[in-house]
Coordinates of C-alpha atoms in Angstrom, one line a residue:
M144 CA 0.0 0.0 0.0
K145 CA 2.9 2.3 0.8
Q146 CA 4.4 1.8 -2.6
D147 CA 1.1 2.3 -4.3
A148 CA 0.7 5.6 -2.4
I149 CA 4.2 6.7 -3.5
R150 CA 3.5 5.9 -7.1
L151 CA 0.2 7.8 -6.9
V152 CA 1.8 10.9 -5.4
S153 CA 4.6 10.8 -8.0
K154 CA 2.0 11.0 -10.8
C155 CA 0.2 13.9 -9.2
E156 CA 1.0 17.1 -11.1
R157 CA 0.0 19.4 -8.3
C158 CA 2.2 17.5 -5.8
Q159 CA 5.1 17.8 -8.2
K160 CA 4.6 21.5 -8.7
H161 CA 4.6 22.1 -4.9
S162 CA 7.5 19.8 -4.2
S163 CA 10.8 20.9 -2.6
L164 CA 13.5 22.4 -4.7
I165 CA 16.5 20.3 -5.8
H166 CA 19.8 21.5 -4.2
Q167 CA 22.1 18.6 -5.3
P168 CA 24.2 19.4 -8.3
A169 CA 23.5 17.4 -11.4
E170 CA 26.9 17.6 -13.1
P171 CA 30.5 17.2 -11.8
S172 CA 32.4 20.4 -11.2
L173 CA 34.2 22.1 -14.1
P174 CA 37.0 24.0 -12.4
C175 CA 38.7 27.1 -13.8
Y176 CA 42.4 26.8 -13.0
P177 CA 44.4 30.0 -12.6
P178 CA 46.6 31.2 -15.4
A179 CA 50.2 32.0 -15.2
P180 CA 51.4 35.4 -13.7
L181 CA 51.1 38.6 -15.7
C182 CA 47.5 37.8 -16.6
N183 CA 45.4 40.8 -15.5
G184 CA 41.7 41.5 -15.2
D185 CA 40.2 45.0 -15.4
R186 CA 36.8 46.0 -13.9
H187 CA 35.1 49.2 -12.7
R188 CA 33.1 49.1 -9.5
R189 CA 29.9 50.9 -8.5
P190 CA 30.3 54.7 -7.8
F191 CA 31.7 55.9 -4.5
P192 CA 29.5 57.9 -2.2
S193 CA 29.4 61.6 -3.3
G194 CA 32.0 63.8 -1.6
R195 CA 34.1 67.0 -2.2
R196 CA 36.4 65.4 -4.8
P197 CA 35.1 64.6 -8.3
E198 CA 36.4 61.0 -8.3
E199 CA 33.3 58.8 -8.1
V200 CA 34.2 55.4 -9.8
P201 CA 37.1 53.1 -8.9
L202 CA 38.9 51.2 -11.6
M203 CA 40.6 48.0 -10.5
A204 CA 43.1 45.5 -12.0
V205 CA 43.9 42.1 -10.5
D206 CA 46.7 39.7 -11.2
Y207 CA 44.9 36.4 -11.4
F208 CA 47.8 34.3 -10.0
T209 CA 49.1 36.5 -7.2
K210 CA 45.8 38.2 -6.6
W211 CA 47.6 41.6 -6.5
V212 CA 45.2 44.5 -6.7
E213 CA 45.8 47.9 -8.3
A214 CA 43.0 50.4 -7.9
E215 CA 42.5 54.1 -8.7
P216 CA 39.5 56.4 -8.3
L217 CA 38.4 58.2 -11.4
A218 CA 35.9 61.0 -12.1
R219 CA 34.5 59.0 -15.1
I220 CA 35.3 55.8 -16.9
T221 CA 36.4 56.3 -20.5
E222 CA 38.6 54.5 -23.0
G223 CA 41.3 57.1 -22.5
E224 CA 41.2 56.9 -18.7
V225 CA 41.4 53.1 -18.9
M226 CA 44.4 53.1 -21.2
K227 CA 46.2 55.6 -18.9
F228 CA 45.4 53.3 -16.0
I229 CA 46.8 50.3 -17.8
W230 CA 49.9 52.1 -18.8
K231 CA 50.6 53.7 -15.4
N232 CA 49.5 51.0 -13.0
I233 CA 50.3 47.8 -15.0
I234 CA 52.8 48.2 -17.7
C235 CA 55.1 50.7 -15.9
H236 CA 55.0 48.7 -12.7
F237 CA 55.1 45.1 -13.9
G238 CA 55.9 45.2 -17.6
I239 CA 53.8 44.0 -20.5
P240 CA 51.1 41.5 -19.4
R241 CA 50.5 38.3 -21.3
E242 CA 46.8 38.7 -21.4
I243 CA 44.2 41.3 -20.2
I244 CA 40.8 40.0 -19.2
S245 CA 38.0 42.5 -18.8
D246 CA 34.3 42.6 -18.2
N247 CA 31.7 43.7 -20.7
G248 CA 31.7 47.4 -20.0
R249 CA 31.6 49.8 -22.9
Q250 CA 34.9 51.3 -22.0
F251 CA 36.5 47.8 -22.5
Q252 CA 34.8 47.2 -25.8
G253 CA 35.6 50.3 -27.9
Q254 CA 37.9 50.4 -30.8
G255 CA 40.3 52.7 -29.1
Y256 CA 40.7 50.3 -26.2
R257 CA 41.2 47.3 -28.4
N258 CA 43.8 49.0 -30.5
G259 CA 45.7 50.1 -27.4
V260 CA 45.6 46.7 -25.8
K261 CA 46.7 45.0 -29.1
A262 CA 49.9 47.0 -28.9
C263 CA 50.9 45.5 -25.6
A264 CA 48.9 42.3 -24.8
S265 CA 46.1 40.1 -26.0
S266 CA 42.6 40.9 -24.8
N267 CA 39.7 38.7 -23.6
S268 CA 36.4 39.5 -22.0
P269 CA 35.0 36.9 -19.5
Q270 CA 33.9 38.2 -16.2
W271 CA 35.8 35.8 -13.9
L272 CA 37.8 36.1 -10.6
I273 CA 37.7 39.9 -10.6
L274 CA 34.6 40.1 -8.4
R275 CA 36.1 38.6 -5.3
P276 CA 38.6 41.3 -4.3
M277 CA 36.2 44.2 -5.2
G278 CA 35.1 44.5 -1.6
K279 CA 38.6 45.0 -0.3
L280 CA 39.4 48.4 -1.8
R281 CA 39.1 50.2 1.5
S282 CA 41.8 48.0 3.0
Q283 CA 44.2 47.5 0.1
I284 CA 47.2 47.0 2.3
A285 CA 45.4 44.1 4.1
S286 CA 44.6 42.6 0.7
W287 CA 48.2 42.7 -0.4
T288 CA 49.7 41.3 2.8
T289 CA 47.1 38.6 3.8
P290 CA 48.0 35.1 2.8
R291 CA 45.5 33.4 0.5
G292 CA 44.1 30.0 1.4
S293 CA 44.6 28.7 -2.1
T294 CA 48.3 29.7 -2.6
G295 CA 49.5 29.9 1.0
E296 CA 51.3 33.1 0.2
S297 CA 50.3 36.8 0.2
P298 CA 50.0 38.6 -3.1
F299 CA 52.9 40.9 -2.1
S300 CA 55.3 38.0 -1.6
L301 CA 54.3 36.4 -4.9
V302 CA 54.9 39.7 -6.7
Y303 CA 58.1 40.9 -5.0
G304 CA 59.5 37.7 -3.4
T305 CA 59.4 39.0 0.2
E306 CA 56.8 39.9 2.9
A307 CA 55.9 43.5 3.3
I308 CA 56.3 45.5 6.5
I309 CA 52.8 46.6 7.5
P310 CA 52.2 50.0 9.2
A311 CA 51.4 48.3 12.5
E312 CA 55.0 47.1 12.8
L313 CA 56.3 50.7 12.8
S314 CA 54.4 51.6 15.9
I315 CA 54.8 48.2 17.6
P316 CA 58.3 47.1 16.6
S317 CA 58.7 43.5 15.5
H318 CA 61.9 41.4 15.5
R319 CA 62.8 42.1 11.9
V320 CA 62.3 45.9 12.4
M321 CA 64.3 46.1 15.6
N322 CA 67.2 44.0 14.0
F323 CA 67.1 45.8 10.6
S324 CA 70.4 46.0 8.7
E325 CA 70.4 47.8 5.4
E326 CA 73.3 45.9 3.9
C327 CA 71.9 42.5 5.0
N328 CA 68.5 43.5 3.8
E329 CA 69.8 44.3 0.3
N330 CA 71.4 40.9 0.1
L331 CA 68.3 39.1 1.3
L332 CA 66.2 40.9 -1.2
R333 CA 68.4 39.9 -4.1
E334 CA 68.4 36.3 -2.9
N335 CA 64.6 36.3 -2.7
L336 CA 64.3 37.6 -6.2
D337 CA 66.4 34.6 -7.4
L338 CA 64.1 32.2 -5.5
I339 CA 60.8 33.9 -6.5
E340 CA 60.2 31.4 -9.4
E341 CA 60.4 28.5 -7.0
L342 CA 58.0 30.3 -4.6
R343 CA 55.5 30.8 -7.4
E344 CA 55.8 27.1 -8.5
K345 CA 55.0 26.0 -5.0
A346 CA 52.1 28.3 -4.8
F347 CA 50.8 27.0 -8.1
L348 CA 51.0 23.4 -6.8
R349 CA 49.1 24.4 -3.7
V350 CA 46.4 25.9 -6.0
Q351 CA 46.1 22.7 -7.9
R352 CA 45.7 20.7 -4.6
Y353 CA 43.2 23.2 -3.3
K354 CA 41.1 22.9 -6.5
N355 CA 41.2 19.1 -6.3
I356 CA 39.9 19.2 -2.8
M357 CA 37.1 21.5 -3.8
I358 CA 36.2 19.3 -6.8
S359 CA 36.1 16.1 -4.7
S360 CA 34.0 17.8 -2.1
Y361 CA 31.6 19.1 -4.7
N362 CA 31.3 15.9 -6.7
R363 CA 30.3 13.9 -3.6
R364 CA 27.0 15.9 -3.7
V365 CA 26.3 15.2 -7.3
K366 CA 23.1 13.4 -8.1
S367 CA 23.0 12.8 -11.8
R368 CA 19.9 13.7 -13.7
K369 CA 19.8 12.7 -17.4
F370 CA 17.1 13.9 -19.8
Q371 CA 16.3 12.7 -23.3
V372 CA 14.5 14.3 -26.3
G373 CA 10.8 14.2 -25.7
D374 CA 10.9 14.1 -21.9
L375 CA 8.5 16.3 -20.0
V376 CA 10.2 18.4 -17.4
L377 CA 9.2 21.1 -14.8
R378 CA 11.1 24.4 -14.5
R379 CA 11.8 26.3 -11.2
A380 CA 9.1 29.0 -11.0
D381 CA 11.6 31.5 -9.5
A382 CA 14.2 30.9 -12.3
L383 CA 13.2 34.0 -14.2
K384 CA 10.9 35.9 -11.9
P385 CA 10.1 36.1 -8.1
I386 CA 7.2 34.1 -6.7
G387 CA 5.1 34.2 -3.6
K388 CA 5.5 32.0 -0.5
L389 CA 2.4 29.9 -1.3
D390 CA 2.9 29.8 -5.1
P391 CA 4.1 26.5 -6.8
T392 CA 7.8 26.1 -6.7
W393 CA 7.8 24.4 -10.2
E394 CA 5.9 25.3 -13.4
G395 CA 5.3 23.6 -16.7
P396 CA 5.4 21.0 -18.1
Y397 CA 7.9 21.6 -20.8
K398 CA 9.2 19.2 -23.5
V399 CA 12.9 18.6 -24.1
T400 CA 13.8 19.3 -27.7
S401 CA 17.6 18.7 -27.5
V402 CA 20.4 17.9 -25.1
L403 CA 23.2 20.4 -25.4
G404 CA 25.6 18.8 -23.0
K405 CA 27.4 20.0 -19.8
G406 CA 24.1 20.1 -17.9
L407 CA 22.2 22.1 -20.4
T408 CA 19.0 21.2 -22.2
S409 CA 16.9 23.0 -24.8
W410 CA 13.1 22.7 -24.3
K411 CA 9.8 24.5 -24.9
T412 CA 6.2 24.4 -23.8
Q413 CA 3.9 21.7 -25.1
R414 CA 2.0 24.4 -27.0
V415 CA 3.7 26.6 -29.6
G416 CA 6.3 28.7 -27.9
P417 CA 10.0 29.8 -27.8
C418 CA 12.9 27.6 -26.8
L419 CA 14.5 28.0 -23.4
D420 CA 18.0 26.9 -22.5
L421 CA 18.5 26.3 -18.7
G422 CA 20.8 24.1 -16.6
M423 CA 19.9 21.0 -14.6
F424 CA 19.5 23.0 -11.4
T425 CA 16.3 24.7 -12.7
I426 CA 14.4 21.7 -14.1
S427 CA 12.9 18.5 -12.7
R428 CA 11.4 15.5 -14.4
N429 CA 7.6 15.5 -14.8
T430 CA 6.0 12.0 -14.4
S431 CA 2.3 13.1 -14.4
R432 CA 2.1 13.1 -18.3
K433 CA 3.4 10.9 -21.0
Q434 CA 4.6 11.8 -24.5
D435 CA 1.9 11.7 -27.2
P436 CA 2.9 9.0 -29.8
S437 CA 1.5 11.1 -32.6
E438 CA 4.2 13.7 -32.1
G439 CA 7.0 11.5 -33.5
P440 CA 10.4 10.8 -32.0
S441 CA 11.5 14.5 -32.1
G442 CA 9.0 15.5 -29.5
Q443 CA 8.2 18.8 -31.3
R444 CA 4.9 20.3 -32.0
G445 CA 3.9 23.4 -33.9
R446 CA 6.6 25.5 -35.6
P447 CA 10.2 24.4 -35.6
C448 CA 12.3 25.3 -32.5
S449 CA 15.9 26.5 -33.3
V450 CA 18.6 25.4 -31.0
P451 CA 22.0 27.3 -30.9

């Protein structure tokens, strides 16, 4: 009787539409490994609070490997200001970068910016790891001198090969400040520059290990969900718009028209309608209805549905 009740509930469309959301990932993790040093990312942040000075918008560049942050407040973000920032804060300080990755802002898409970047580096436009350090502009020294969990080193040490002296050590003397010797310090700095490549290689290996731990932890939660062409599925009701507390958590049904791979499917309503491409997190299998045999193996009805 219990099994009959479970089968009956599983075929109830209203029960499915009010069922709990699925939080387990459907596909294994696809990690983004960090590139080599001298690969920078540019991004502008939301405006500063208004004040006496005309500077309102900060422009920030991040070295993806060392997580070194360069930031400068600007009155307005234009292609000319961006190129000045790249020349002064990146090229003059660290040399020509191998690659510059920017977001989709207009100041990073103009012809003037592209021509300027082509003269010194290759340009790309995915919005990637730039977002994380954006909240640390008020405490840039702390961002430079704080060791990262992934690399085990601070951005300052990965860039210059040695640890920085923070302002607190000047008021509260530490051992290295009290026993400072200019001649010995110069020799140690040269030695650290000779060993900086080894330091970066160790940091890169730590990043690989850190990523592998994250991948294994994520993949343990994976609950695979495979869909085929013609399957009926439900979509999360809050995937594209907010819903009320008592509204159904799922809506549909929709019919799968093609499987795009990497957790993506293309599907549309049973009636004539546009295609929708969403990931496995937002859809669930619908068992309350079956495919109409008269629709053929493609599972399409009405006008053709184009899939990118």
